[in-house]
CSV table of C-alpha atoms and ligand atoms in Angstrom, one decimal:
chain,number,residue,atom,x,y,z
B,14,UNK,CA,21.1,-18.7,37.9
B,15,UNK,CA,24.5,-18.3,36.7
B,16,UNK,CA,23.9,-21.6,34.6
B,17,UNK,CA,20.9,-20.4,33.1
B,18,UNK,CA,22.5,-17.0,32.2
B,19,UNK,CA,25.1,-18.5,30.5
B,20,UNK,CA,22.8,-20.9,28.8
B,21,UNK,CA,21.1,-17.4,27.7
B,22,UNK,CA,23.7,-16.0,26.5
B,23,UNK,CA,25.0,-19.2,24.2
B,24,UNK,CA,21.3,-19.6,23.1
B,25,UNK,CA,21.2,-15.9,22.7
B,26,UNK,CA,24.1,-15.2,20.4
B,27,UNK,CA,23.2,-17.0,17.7
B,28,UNK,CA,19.9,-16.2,17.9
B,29,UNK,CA,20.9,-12.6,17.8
B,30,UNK,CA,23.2,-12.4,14.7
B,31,UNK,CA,20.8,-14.4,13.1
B,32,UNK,CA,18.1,-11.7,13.7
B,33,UNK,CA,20.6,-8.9,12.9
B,34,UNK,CA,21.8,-10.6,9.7
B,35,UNK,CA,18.3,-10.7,8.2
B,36,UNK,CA,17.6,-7.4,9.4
B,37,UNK,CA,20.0,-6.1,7.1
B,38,UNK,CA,19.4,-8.4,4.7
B,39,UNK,CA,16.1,-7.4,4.4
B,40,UNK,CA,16.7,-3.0,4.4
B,41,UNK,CA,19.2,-4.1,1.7
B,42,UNK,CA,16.3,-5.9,-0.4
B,43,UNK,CA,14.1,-3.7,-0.1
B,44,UNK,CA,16.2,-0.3,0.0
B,45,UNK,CA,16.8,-2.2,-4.0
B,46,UNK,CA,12.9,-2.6,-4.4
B,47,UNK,CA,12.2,0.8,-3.7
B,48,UNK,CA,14.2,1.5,-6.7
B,49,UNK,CA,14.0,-0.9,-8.9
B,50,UNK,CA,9.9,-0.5,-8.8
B,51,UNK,CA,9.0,-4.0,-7.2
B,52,UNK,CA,6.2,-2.0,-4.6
B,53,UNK,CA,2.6,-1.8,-5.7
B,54,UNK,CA,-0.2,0.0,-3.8
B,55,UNK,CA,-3.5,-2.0,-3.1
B,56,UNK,CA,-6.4,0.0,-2.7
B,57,UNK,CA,-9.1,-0.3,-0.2
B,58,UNK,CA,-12.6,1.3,-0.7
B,59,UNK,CA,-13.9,3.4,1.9
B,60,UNK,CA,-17.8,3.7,1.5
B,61,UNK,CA,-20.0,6.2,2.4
B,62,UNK,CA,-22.2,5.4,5.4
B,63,UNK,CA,-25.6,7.7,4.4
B,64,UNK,CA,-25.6,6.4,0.8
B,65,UNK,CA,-23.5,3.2,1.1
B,66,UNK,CA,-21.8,4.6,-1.9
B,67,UNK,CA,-17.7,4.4,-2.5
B,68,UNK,CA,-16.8,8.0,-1.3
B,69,UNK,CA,-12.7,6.6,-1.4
B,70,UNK,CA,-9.9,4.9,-0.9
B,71,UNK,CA,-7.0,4.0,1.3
B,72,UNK,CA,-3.9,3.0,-0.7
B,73,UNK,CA,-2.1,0.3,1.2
B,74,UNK,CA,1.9,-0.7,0.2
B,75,UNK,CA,2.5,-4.4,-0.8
B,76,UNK,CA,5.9,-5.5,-2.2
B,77,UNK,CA,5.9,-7.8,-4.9
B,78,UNK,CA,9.1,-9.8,-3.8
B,79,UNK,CA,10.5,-11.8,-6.8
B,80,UNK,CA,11.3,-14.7,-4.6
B,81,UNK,CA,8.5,-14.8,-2.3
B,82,UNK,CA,5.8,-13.7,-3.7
B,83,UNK,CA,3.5,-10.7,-2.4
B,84,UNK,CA,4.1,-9.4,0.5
B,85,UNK,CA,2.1,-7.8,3.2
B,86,UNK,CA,3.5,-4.2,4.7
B,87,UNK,CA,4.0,-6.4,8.7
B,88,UNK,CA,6.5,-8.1,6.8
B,89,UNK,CA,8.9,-5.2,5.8
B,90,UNK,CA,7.1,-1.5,7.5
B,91,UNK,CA,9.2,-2.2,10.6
B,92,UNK,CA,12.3,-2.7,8.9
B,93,UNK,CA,11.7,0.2,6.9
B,94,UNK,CA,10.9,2.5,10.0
B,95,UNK,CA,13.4,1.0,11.9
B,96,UNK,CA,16.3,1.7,8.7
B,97,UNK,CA,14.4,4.8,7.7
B,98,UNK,CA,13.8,3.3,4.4
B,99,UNK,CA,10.4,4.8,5.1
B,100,UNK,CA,10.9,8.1,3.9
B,101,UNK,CA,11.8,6.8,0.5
B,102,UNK,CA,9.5,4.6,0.9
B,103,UNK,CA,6.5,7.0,1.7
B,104,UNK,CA,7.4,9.2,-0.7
B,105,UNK,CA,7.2,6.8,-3.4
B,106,UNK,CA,3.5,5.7,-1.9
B,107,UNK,CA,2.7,9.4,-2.0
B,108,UNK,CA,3.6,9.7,-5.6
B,109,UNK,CA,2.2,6.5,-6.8
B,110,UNK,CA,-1.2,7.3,-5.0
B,111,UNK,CA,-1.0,10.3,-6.5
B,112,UNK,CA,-0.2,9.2,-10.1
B,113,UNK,CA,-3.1,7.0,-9.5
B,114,UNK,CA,-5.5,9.0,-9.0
B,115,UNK,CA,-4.5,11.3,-12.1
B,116,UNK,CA,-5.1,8.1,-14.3
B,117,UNK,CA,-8.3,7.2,-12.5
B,118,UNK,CA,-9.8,11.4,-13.4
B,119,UNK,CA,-8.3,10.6,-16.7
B,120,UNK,CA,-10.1,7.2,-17.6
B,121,UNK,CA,-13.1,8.9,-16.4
B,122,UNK,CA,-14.2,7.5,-13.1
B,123,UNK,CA,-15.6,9.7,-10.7
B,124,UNK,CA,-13.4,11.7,-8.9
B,125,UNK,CA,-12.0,9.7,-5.6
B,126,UNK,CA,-10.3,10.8,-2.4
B,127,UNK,CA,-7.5,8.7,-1.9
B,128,UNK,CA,-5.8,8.1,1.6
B,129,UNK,CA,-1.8,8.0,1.7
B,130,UNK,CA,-0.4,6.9,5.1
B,131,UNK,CA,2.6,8.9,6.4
B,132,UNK,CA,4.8,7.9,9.2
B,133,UNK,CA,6.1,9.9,12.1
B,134,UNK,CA,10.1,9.8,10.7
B,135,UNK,CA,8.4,11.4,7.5
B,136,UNK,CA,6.3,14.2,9.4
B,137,UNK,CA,9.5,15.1,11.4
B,138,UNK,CA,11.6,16.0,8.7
B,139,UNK,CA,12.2,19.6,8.3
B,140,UNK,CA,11.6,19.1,4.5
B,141,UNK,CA,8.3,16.7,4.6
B,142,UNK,CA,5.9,19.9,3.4
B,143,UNK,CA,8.8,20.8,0.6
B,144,UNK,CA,8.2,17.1,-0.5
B,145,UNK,CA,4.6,16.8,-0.5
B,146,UNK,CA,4.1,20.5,-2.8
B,147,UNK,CA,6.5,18.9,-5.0
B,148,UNK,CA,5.0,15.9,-5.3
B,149,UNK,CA,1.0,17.3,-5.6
B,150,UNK,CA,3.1,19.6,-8.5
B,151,UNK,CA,4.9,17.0,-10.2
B,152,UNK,CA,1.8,14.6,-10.7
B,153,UNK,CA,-1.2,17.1,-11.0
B,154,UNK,CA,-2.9,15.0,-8.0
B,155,UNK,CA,-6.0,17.1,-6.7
B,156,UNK,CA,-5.1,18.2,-3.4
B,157,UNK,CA,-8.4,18.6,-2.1
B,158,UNK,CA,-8.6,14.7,-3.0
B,159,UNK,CA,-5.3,13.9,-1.2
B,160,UNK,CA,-5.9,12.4,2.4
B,161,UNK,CA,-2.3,12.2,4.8
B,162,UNK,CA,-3.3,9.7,7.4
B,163,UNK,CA,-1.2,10.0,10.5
B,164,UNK,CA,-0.9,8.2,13.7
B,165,UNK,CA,-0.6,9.1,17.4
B,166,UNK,CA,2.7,8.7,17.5
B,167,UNK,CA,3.6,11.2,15.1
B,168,UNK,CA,1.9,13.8,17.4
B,169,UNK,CA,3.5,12.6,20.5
B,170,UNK,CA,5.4,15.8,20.6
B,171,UNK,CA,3.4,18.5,18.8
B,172,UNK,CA,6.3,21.2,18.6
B,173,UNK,CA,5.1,24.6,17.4
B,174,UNK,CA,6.9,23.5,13.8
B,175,UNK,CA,4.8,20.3,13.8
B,176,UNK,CA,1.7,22.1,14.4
B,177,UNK,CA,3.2,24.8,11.6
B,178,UNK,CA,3.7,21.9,9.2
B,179,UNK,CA,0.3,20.8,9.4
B,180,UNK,CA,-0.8,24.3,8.8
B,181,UNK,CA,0.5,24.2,5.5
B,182,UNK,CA,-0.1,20.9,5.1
B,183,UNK,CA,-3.9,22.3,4.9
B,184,UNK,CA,-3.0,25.5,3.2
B,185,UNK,CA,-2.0,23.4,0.2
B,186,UNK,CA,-5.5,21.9,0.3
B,187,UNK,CA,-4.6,18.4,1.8
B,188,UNK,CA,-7.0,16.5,4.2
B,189,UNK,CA,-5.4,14.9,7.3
B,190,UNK,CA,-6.7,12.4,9.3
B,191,UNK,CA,-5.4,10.7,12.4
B,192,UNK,CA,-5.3,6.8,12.0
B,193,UNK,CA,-5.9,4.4,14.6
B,194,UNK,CA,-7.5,6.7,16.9
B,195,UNK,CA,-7.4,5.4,20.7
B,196,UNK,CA,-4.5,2.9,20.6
B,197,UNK,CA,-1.9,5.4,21.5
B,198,UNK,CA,-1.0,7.4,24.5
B,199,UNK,CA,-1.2,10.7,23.4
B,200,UNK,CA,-3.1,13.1,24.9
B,201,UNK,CA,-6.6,14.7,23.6
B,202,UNK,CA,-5.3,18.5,23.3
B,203,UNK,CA,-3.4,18.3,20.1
B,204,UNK,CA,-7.2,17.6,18.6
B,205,UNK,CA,-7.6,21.3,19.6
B,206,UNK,CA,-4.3,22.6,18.2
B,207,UNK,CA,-3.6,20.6,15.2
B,208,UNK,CA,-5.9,20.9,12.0
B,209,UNK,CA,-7.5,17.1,11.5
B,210,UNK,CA,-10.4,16.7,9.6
B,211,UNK,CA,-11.0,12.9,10.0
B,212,UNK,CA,-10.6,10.8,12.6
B,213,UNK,CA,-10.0,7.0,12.3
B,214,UNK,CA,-11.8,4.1,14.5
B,215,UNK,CA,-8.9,1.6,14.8
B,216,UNK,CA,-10.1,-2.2,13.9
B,217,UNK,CA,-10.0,-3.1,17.6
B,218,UNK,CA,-12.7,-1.6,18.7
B,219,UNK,CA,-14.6,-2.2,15.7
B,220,UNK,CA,-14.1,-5.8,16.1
B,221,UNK,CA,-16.5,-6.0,19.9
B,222,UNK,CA,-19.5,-4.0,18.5
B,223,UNK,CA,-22.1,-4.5,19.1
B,224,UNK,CA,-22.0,-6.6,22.1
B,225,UNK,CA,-19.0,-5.9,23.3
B,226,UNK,CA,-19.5,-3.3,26.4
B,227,UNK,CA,-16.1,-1.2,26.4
B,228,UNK,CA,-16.0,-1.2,22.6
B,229,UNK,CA,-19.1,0.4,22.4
B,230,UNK,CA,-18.3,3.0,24.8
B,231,UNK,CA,-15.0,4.2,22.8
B,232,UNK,CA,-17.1,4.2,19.5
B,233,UNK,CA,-19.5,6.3,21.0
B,234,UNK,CA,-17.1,8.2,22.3
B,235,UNK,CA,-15.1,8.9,19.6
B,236,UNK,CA,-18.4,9.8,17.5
B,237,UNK,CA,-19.8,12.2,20.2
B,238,UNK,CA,-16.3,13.6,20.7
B,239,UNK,CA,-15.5,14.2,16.7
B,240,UNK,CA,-19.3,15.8,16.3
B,241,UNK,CA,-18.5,18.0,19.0
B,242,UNK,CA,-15.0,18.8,17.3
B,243,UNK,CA,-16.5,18.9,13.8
B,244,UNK,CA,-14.4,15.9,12.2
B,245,UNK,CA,-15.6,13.4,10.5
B,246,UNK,CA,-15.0,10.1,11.6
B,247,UNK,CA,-14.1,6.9,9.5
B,248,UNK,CA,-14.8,3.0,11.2
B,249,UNK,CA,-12.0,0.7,9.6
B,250,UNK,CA,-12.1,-2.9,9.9
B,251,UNK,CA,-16.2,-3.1,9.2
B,252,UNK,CA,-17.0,-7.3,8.5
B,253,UNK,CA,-20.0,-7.5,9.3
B,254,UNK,CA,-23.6,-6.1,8.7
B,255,UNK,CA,-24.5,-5.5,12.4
B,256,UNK,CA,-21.2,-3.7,12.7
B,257,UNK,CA,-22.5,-1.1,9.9
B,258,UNK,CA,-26.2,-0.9,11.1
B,259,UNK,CA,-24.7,0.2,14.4
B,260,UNK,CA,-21.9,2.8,12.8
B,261,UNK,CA,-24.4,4.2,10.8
B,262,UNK,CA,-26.8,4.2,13.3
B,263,UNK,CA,-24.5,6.4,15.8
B,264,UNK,CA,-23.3,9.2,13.1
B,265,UNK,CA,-20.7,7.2,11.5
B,266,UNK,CA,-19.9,9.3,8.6
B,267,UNK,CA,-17.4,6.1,6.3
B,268,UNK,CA,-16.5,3.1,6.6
B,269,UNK,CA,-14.0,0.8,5.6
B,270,UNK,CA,-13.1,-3.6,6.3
B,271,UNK,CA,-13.8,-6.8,4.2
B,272,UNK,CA,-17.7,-6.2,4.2
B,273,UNK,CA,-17.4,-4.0,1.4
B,274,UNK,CA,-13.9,-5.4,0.2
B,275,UNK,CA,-10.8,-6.3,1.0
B,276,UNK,CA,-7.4,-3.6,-0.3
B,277,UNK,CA,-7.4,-4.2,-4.4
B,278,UNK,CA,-4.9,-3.9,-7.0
B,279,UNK,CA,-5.5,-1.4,-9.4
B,280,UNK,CA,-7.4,-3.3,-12.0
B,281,UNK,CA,-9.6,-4.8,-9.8
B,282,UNK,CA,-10.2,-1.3,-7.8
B,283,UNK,CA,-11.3,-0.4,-11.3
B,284,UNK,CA,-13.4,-2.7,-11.7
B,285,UNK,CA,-15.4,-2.8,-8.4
B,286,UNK,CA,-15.6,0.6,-8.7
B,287,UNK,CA,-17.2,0.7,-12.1
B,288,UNK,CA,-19.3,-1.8,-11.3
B,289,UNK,CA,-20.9,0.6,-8.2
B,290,UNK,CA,-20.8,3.2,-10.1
B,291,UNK,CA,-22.2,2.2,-12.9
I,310,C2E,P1,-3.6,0.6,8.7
I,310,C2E,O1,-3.2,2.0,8.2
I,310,C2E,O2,-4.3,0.6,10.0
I,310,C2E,O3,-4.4,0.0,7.5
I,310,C2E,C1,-5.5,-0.8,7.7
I,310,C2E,C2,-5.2,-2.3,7.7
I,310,C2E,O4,-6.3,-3.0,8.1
I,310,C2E,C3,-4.8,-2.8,6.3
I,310,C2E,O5,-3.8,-3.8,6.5
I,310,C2E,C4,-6.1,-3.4,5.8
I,310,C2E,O6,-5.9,-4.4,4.8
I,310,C2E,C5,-6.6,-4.0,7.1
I,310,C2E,N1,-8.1,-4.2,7.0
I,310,C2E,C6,-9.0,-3.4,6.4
I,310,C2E,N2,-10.2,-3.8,6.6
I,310,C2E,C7,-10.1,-4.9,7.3
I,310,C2E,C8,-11.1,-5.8,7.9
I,310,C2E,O7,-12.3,-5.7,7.7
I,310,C2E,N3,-10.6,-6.9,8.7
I,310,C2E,C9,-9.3,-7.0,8.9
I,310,C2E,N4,-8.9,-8.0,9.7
I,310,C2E,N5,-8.4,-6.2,8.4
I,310,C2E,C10,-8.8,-5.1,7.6
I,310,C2E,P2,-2.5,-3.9,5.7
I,310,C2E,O8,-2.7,-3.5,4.3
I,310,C2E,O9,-1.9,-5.2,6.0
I,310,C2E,O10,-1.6,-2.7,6.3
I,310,C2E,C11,-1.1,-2.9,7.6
I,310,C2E,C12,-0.5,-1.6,8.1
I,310,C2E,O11,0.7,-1.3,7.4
I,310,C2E,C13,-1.3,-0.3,7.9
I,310,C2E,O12,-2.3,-0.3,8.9
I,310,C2E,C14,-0.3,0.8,8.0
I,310,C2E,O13,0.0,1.0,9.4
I,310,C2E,C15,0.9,0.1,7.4
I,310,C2E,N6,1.1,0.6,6.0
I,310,C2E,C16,0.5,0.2,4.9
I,310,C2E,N7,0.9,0.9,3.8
I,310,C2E,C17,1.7,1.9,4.3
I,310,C2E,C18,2.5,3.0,3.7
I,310,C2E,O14,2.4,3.3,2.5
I,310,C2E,N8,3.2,3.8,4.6
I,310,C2E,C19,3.2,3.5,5.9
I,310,C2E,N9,4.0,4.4,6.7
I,310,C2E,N10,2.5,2.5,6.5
I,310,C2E,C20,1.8,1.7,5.7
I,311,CA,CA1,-4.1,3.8,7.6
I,312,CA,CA1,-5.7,2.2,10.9
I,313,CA,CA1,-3.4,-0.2,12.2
């Protein structure tokens, strides 16, 4: 045992600085990408499940690395949440998305609710609502249009000034939505407290219907449980055709995933939406 351990610990050491070492080499990249503009959002279309018509969007952060090309938000969220690089970070996704949508009124598509996710660090910071008004102020975004998607985790501990902050989160005419719905351990009561209009099906229980026993008990129950509640509920992950006969079939009010299309820049957004709207 002894052997081992100190096997473990020469094998370890290494490995260790080496992980340590490119975590800061990465916050340091990227705290410089933040800055120096090298994020872009993609967009993904969220379609209406009555009319199959796009009803919105969920803007999704890439980072367009100079070196390595585009990458995906696995490869750098952690390190920003882990650094708290997020809360630049999500405020520059907040602005952009709002910015966006400014251009898309003004180049006359029709008008689009666009989805901004906002991590937990950002919700707990006594200035996050303070932000948000400025930002809605600064760019002209339509509130009403403006979704914050939020996870479990973020309501783990729903504090009096939590639930305050979502009050007037909604008073300035925002949307919020909880994302993932299901994958964390919070409990069910801060659906009655907290003011959230949407709820989201996480991809994982998406991925087993139809056939797939438990997952079609936790859609179902997630639909009968947001009618009750009066939210409207949003399936993400959607790739195939018998996956959206059966959401629409159960009350499924949007849905999102590669069957309709996969997060776009903002030309091709454009044009995929034009060319359903047309
Ligand atoms: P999420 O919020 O759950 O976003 C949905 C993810 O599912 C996206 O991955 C999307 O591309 C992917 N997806 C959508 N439809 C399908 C489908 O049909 N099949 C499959 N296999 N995947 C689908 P993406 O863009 O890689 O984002 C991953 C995660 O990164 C997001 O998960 C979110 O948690 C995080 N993220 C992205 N942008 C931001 C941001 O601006 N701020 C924060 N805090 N987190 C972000
Ligand atoms: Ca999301
Ligand atoms: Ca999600
Ligand atoms: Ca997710």
């Amino acid at each position: 045992a002894k052997e081992s351990g100190r096997n473990a610990y020469r094998f370890f050491l290494p490995e260790m600085t080496h992980r340590v070492t490119h975590r800061l080499q990465v916050e340091a990249e990227l705290r410089c990408a933040i800055e120096t503009g090298e994020l872009r959002l993609h967009y993904q279309p969220q379609i209406d499940a009555a009319t199959g018509r796009l009803c919105g969007c969920e803007a999704l952060v890439r980072w367009l690395h100079p070196v390595r090309g585009l990458l995906p938000p696995d490869q750098f969220i952690p390190f920003a949440e882990q650094s708290g690089l997020i809360v630049p970070l999500g405020e520059w996704a907040l602005r952009e998305a709002c910015l966006q949508q400014v251009r898309w009124r003004d180049a006359g598509l029709p008008p689009l609710d666009v989805a901004v996710n906002i991590s937990a660090l950002q919700f707990r910071r006594r200035d996050f609502v303070a932000t948000v008004a400025r930002v809605l102020a600064e760019t002209g975004a339509d509130p009403a249009r403006i979704e914050l998607e939020i996870t479990e985790s973020a309501l783990m501990d729903a504090t009096p000034e939590l639930v305050a902050s979502f009050d007037q989160l909604v008073a300035l005419g925002l949307t919020l939505a909880l994302d993932d719905f299901g994958t964390g351990y919070s409990s069910l009561s801060y659906l009655k407290r907290l003011p959230l209009r949407r709820l989201k099906i996480d991809r994982s229980f998406v991925d087993g219907l139809p056939d797939n026993p438990e997952d079609v008990a936790i859609t179902s129950a997630t639909l009968s449980l947001a009618r009750d509640l009066s939210m409207d509920v949003v399936a993400e992950g959607v790739e195939t055709e018998e996956q959206r006969t059966y959401l629409r079939s159960r009350g499924c009010g949007a849905m999102q995933g590669y069957l309709f299309s996969r997060p776009l820049g903002v030309k091709a957004f454009g044009e995929w939406a034009r060319e359903r709207t047309a």
